[in-house]
Tab-separated table of C-alpha atoms in Angstrom:
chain	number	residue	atom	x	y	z
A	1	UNK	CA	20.143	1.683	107.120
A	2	UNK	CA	23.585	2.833	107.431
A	3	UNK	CA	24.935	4.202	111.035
A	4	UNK	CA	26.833	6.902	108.837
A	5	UNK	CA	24.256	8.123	106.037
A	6	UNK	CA	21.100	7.406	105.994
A	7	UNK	CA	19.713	6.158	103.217
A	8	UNK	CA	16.965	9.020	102.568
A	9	UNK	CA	19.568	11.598	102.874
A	10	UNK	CA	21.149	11.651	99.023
A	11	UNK	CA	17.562	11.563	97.744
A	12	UNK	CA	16.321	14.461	100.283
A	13	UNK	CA	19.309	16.715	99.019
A	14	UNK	CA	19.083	15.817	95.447
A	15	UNK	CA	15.518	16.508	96.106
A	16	UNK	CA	16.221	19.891	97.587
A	17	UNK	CA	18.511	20.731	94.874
A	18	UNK	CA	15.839	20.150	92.068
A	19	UNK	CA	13.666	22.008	93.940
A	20	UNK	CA	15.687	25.202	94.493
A	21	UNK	CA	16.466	25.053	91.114
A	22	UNK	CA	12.488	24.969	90.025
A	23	UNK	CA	12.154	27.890	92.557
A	24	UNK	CA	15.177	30.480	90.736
A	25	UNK	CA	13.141	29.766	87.417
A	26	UNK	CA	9.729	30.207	88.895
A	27	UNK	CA	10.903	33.840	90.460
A	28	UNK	CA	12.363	34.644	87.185
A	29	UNK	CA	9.170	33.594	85.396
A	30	UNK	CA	7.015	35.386	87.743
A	31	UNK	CA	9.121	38.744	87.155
A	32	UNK	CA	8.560	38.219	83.238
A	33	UNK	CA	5.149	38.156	84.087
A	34	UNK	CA	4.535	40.266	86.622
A	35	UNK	CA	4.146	43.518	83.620
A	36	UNK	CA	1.942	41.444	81.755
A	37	UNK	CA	-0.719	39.139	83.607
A	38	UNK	CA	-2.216	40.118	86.936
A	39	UNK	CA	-1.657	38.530	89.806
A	40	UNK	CA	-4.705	37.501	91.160
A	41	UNK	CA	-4.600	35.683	86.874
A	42	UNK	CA	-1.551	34.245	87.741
A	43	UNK	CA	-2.162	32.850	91.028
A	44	UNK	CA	-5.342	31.236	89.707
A	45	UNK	CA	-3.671	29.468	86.771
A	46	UNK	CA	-0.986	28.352	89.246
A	47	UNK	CA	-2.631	26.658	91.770
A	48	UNK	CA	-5.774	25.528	89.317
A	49	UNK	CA	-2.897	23.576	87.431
A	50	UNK	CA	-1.839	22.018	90.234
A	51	UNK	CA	-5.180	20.660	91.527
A	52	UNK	CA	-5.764	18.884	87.907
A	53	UNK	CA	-2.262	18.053	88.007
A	54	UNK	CA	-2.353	16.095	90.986
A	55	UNK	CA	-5.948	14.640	90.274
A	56	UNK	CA	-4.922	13.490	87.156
A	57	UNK	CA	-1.238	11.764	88.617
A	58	UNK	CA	-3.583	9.801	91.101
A	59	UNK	CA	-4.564	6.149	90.619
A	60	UNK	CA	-8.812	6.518	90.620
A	61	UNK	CA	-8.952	3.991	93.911
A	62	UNK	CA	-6.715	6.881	95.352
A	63	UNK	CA	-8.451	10.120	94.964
A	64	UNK	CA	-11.398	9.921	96.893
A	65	UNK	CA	-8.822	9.769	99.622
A	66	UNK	CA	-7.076	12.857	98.106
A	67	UNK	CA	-8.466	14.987	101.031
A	68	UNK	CA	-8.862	12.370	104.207
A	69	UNK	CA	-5.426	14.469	105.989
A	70	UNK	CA	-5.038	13.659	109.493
A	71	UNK	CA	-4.950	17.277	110.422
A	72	UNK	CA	-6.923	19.014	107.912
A	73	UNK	CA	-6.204	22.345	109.811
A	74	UNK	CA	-2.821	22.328	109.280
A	75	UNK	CA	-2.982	21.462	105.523
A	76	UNK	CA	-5.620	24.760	105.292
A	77	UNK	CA	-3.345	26.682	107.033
A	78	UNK	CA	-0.499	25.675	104.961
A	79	UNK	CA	-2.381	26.397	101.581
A	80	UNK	CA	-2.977	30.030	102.980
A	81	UNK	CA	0.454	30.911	103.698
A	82	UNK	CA	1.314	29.634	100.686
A	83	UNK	CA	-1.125	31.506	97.907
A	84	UNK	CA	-0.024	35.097	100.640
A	85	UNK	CA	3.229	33.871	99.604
A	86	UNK	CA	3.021	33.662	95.986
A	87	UNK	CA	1.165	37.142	95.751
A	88	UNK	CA	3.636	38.948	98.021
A	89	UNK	CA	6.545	37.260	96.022
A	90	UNK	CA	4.822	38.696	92.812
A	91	UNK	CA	4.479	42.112	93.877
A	92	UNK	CA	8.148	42.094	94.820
A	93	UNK	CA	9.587	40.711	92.091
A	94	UNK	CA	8.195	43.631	90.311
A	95	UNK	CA	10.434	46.051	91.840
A	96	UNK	CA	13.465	43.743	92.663
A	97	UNK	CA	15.923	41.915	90.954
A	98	UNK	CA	15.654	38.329	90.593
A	99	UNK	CA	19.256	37.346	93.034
A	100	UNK	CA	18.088	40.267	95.252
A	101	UNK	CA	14.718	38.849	96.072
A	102	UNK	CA	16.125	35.347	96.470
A	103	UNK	CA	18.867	36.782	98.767
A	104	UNK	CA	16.318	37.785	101.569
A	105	UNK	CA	14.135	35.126	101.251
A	106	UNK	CA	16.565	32.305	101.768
A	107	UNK	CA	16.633	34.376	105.520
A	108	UNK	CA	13.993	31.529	105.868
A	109	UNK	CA	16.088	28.667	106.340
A	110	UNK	CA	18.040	29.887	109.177
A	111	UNK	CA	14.669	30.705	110.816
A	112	UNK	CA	13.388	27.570	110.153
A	113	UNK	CA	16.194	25.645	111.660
A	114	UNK	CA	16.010	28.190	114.980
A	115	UNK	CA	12.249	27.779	115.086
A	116	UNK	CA	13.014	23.584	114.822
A	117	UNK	CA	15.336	23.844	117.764
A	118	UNK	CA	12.717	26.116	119.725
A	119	UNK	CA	9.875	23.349	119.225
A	120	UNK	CA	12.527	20.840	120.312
A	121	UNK	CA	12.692	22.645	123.685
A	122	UNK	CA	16.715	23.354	123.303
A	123	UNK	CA	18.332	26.994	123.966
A	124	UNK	CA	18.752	29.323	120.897
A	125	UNK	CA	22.786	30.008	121.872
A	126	UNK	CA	23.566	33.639	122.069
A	127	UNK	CA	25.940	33.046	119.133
A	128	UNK	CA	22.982	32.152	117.424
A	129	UNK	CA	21.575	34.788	117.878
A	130	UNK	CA	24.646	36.536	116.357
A	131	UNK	CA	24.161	34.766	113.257
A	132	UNK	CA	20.439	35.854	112.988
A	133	UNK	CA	20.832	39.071	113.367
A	134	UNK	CA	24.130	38.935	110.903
A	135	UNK	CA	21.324	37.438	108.198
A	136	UNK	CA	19.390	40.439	108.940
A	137	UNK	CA	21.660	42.866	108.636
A	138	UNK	CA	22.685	41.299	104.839
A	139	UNK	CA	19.079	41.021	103.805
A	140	UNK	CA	19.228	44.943	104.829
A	141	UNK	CA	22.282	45.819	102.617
A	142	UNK	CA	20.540	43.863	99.522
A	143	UNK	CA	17.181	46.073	100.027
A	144	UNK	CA	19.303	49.047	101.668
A	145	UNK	CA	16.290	51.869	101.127
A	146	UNK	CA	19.241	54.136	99.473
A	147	UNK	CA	19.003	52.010	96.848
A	148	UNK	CA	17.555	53.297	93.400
A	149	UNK	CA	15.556	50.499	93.161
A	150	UNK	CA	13.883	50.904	96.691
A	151	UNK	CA	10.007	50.611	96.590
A	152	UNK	CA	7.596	49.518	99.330
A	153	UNK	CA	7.409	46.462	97.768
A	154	UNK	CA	10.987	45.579	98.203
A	155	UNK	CA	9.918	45.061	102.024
A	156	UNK	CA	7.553	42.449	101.427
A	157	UNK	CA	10.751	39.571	101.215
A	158	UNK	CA	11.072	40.572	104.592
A	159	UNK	CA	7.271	39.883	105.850
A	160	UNK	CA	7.571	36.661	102.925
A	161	UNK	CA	10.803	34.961	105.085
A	162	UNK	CA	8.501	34.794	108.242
A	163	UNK	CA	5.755	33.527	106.354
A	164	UNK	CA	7.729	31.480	104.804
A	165	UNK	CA	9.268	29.631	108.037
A	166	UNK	CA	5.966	28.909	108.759
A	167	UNK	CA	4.843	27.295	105.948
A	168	UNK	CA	8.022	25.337	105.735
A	169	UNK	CA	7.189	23.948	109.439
A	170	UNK	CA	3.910	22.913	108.730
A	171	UNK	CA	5.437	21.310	105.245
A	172	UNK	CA	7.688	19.232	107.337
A	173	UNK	CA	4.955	18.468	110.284
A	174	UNK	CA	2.095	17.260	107.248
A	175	UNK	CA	4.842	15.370	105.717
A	176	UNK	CA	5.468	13.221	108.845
A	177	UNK	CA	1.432	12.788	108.576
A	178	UNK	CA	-0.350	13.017	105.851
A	179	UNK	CA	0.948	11.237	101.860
A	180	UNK	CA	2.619	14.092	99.415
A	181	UNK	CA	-0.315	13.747	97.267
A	182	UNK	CA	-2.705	15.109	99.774
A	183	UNK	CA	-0.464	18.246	100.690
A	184	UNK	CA	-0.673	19.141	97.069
A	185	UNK	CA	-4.519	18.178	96.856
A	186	UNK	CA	-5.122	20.488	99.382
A	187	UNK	CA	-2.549	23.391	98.543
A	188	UNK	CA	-4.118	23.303	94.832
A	189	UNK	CA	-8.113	23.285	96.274
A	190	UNK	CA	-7.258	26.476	98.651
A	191	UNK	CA	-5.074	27.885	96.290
A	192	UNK	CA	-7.948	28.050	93.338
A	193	UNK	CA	-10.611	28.508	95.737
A	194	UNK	CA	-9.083	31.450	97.082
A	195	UNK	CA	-8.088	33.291	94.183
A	196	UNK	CA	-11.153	32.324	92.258
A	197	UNK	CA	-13.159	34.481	94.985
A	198	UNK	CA	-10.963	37.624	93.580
A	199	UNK	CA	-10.396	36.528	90.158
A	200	UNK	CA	-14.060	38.551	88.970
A	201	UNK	CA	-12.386	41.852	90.072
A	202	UNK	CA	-9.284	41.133	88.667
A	203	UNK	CA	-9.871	39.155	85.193
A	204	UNK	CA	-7.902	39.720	82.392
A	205	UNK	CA	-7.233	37.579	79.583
A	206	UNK	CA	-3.271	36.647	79.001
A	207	UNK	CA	-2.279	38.743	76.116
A	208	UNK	CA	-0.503	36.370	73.537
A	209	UNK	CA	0.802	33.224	73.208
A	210	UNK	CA	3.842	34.347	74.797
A	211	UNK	CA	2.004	34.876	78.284
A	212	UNK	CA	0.352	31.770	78.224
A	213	UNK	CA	3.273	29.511	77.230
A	214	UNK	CA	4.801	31.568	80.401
A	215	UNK	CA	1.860	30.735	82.300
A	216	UNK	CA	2.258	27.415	81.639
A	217	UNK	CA	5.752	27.294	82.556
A	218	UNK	CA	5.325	28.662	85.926
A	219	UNK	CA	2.448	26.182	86.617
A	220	UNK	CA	4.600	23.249	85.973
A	221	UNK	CA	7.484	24.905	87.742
A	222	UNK	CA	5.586	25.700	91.065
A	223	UNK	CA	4.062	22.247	91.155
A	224	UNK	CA	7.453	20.460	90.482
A	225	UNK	CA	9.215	22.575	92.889
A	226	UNK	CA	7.247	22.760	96.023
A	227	UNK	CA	6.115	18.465	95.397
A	228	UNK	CA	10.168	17.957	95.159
A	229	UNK	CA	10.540	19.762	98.712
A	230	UNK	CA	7.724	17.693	99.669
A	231	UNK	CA	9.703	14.610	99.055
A	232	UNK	CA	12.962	16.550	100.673
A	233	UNK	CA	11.460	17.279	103.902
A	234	UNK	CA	10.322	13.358	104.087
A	235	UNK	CA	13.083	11.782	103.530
A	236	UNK	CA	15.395	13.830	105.709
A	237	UNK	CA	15.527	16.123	109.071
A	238	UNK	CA	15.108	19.928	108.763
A	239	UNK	CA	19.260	20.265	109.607
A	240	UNK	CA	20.110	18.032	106.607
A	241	UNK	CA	17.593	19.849	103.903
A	242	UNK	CA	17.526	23.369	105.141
A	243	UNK	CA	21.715	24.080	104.316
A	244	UNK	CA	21.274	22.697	100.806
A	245	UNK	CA	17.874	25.401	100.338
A	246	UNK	CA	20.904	28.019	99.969
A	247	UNK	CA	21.879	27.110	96.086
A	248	UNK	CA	18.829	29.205	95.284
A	249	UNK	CA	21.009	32.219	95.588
A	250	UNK	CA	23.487	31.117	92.868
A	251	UNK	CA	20.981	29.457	90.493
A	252	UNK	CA	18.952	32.960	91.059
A	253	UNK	CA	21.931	35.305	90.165
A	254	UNK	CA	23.030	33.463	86.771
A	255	UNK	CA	18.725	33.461	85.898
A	256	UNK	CA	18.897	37.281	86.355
A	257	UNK	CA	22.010	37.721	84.171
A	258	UNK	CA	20.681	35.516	81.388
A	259	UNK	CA	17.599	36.762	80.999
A	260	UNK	CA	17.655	40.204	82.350
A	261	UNK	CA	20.985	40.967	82.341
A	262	UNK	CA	20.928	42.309	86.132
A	263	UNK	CA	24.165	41.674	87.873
A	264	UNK	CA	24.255	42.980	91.134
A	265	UNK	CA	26.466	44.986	92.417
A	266	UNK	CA	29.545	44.853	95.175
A	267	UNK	CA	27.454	45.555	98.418
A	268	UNK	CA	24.723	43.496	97.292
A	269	UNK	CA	27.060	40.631	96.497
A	270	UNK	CA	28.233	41.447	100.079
A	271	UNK	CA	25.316	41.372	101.668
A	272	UNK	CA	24.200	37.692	99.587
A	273	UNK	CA	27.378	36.115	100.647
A	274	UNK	CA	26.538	37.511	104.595
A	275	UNK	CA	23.273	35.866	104.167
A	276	UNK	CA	24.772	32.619	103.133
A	277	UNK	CA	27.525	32.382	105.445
A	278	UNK	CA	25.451	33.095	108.284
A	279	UNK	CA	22.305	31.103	107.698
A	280	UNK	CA	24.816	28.150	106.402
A	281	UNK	CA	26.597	28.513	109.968
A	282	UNK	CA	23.105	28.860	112.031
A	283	UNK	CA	21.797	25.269	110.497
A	284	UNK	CA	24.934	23.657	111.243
A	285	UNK	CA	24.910	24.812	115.242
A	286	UNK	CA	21.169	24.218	115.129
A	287	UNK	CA	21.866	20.835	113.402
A	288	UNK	CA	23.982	19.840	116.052
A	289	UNK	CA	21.301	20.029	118.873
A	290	UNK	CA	18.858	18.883	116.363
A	291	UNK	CA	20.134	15.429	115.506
A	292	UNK	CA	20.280	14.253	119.287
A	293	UNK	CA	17.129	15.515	119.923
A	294	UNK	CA	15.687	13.676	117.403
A	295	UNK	CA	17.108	10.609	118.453
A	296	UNK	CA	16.228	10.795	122.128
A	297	UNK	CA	12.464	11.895	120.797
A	298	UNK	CA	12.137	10.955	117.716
A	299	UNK	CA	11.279	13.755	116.508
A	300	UNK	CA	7.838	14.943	117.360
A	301	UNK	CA	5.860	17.423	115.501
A	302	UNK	CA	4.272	20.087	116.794
């Protein structure tokens, strides 16, 4: 391995980049959606998908170790946060532009990257700090409650970037432990068992063939997407994957143009590029106490 790059590090970011990109299209299917399909529907299809998906990618000797994880917990856990993910995403999506949305979600990065420096036992810097609450005050201007388009559901990125962090955590912890092919096993079996407990109060059947080729879409492009960050968060260290999680913004913004036409406007651009800028800044001063860390501890998990 090279004392420069590491090998795993152009595959981790090329990685991250497919993934972000699976994740703009995914919102901007879910939006199409979200006036046409239920949610508890959609989550079902989703994560049902998945589970077959993965059984089905899995050599026969394989799959009756699908579910042996070395901390089974954590995978449940992981699988929860993830389908209260998905449904809170849905339900603001429905209110929110596409680049909005993305905007104060991708607060999650810079969270994750303070949250890997906490569990590392180094000292969040006051500047930091100053960088957090920077993010903050962006993802405020984007949802700024002035706005026409304010709804109560246009808080929920804000509960959704703390879940998120979380999730991401335990993404990076199981893929230290457990084979990418389990994490999806088990994100795909609590997924559908979950939202097969609701789905008799919430049934509807898609309406045309338009829904379920969209249905379809989003199955493949949730699966793709989160296995691809997966494979990221394997290959390379939080610091290296998390700056790269920030393209979502851009690929978001030209998805809502095309196929909504929603451009948005001055302060929200302003509050985007604050976003950016400081959660880009944050990972690189958390990256820097990160990568000796590592190296002195190699880089325990929780």
């Amino acid at each position: 391995m090279s004392a420069r790059i590491p090998a795993g590090k152009p595959a981790a970011i090329a990685c991250t980049l497919a993934a972000v990109a699976c994740f703009a299209a995914l919102d901007t299917t879910t939006k199409v959606l979200a006036s046409a399909v239920p949610v508890v529907v959609v989550i079902w299809f989703r994560y049902l998908f998945q589970l077959l998906l993965t059984l089905a990618t899995t050599r026969p000797s394989q799959r009756r170790r699908l579910l042996h994880s070395r901390r089974p917990g954590l995978q449940v856990l992981r699988g929860v946060l993830l389908v209260s993910a998905s449904a809170m995403a849905f339900y603001s999506l429905k209110y929110m532009p596409v680049a909005e949305f993305t905007a104060v979600v991708t607060l999650t990065p810079l969270l994750v990257t303070l949250l890997a420096v906490w569990r590392l036992g180094e000292r969040v810097t006051p500047l930091e700090w100053l960088l957090v609450l920077g993010g903050m005050a962006g993802a405020l201007v984007v949802i700024r409650p002035t706005h026409d388009l304010f709804h109560w559901a246009t808080l929920l990125p804000a509960v959704l970037v703390l879940v998120n962090a979380v999730f991401q955590m335990l993404t990076r912890r199981l893929a230290e432990v457990d084979d990418s092919a389990t994490t999806q096993c088990y994100t795909g079996c609590v997924g559908a068992g979950l939202s097969t407990l609701l789905l008799p109060w919430a049934w509807e059947m898609p309406p045309d063939l338009r829904a379920w080729s969209l249905l379809a879409l989003l199955c493949v492009l949730g699966t793709v997407g989160h296995l691809l960050l997966i494979m990221a968060y394997a290959r390379a260290p939080v610091a290296t994957v998390t700056p790269f999680l920030y393209f979502q913004i851009a690929f978001a913004t030209v998805a809502g143009w095309l196929i909504f036409g929603q451009v948005p406007d001055a302060l929200a651009f302003g509050g985007m590029a604050l976003v950016g800028l400081c959660g880009s800044l944050g990972t690189w001063l958390a990256g820097r106490q990160i990568v000796p860390a590592a190296r002195a501890q190699d880089y325990p998990g929780a």
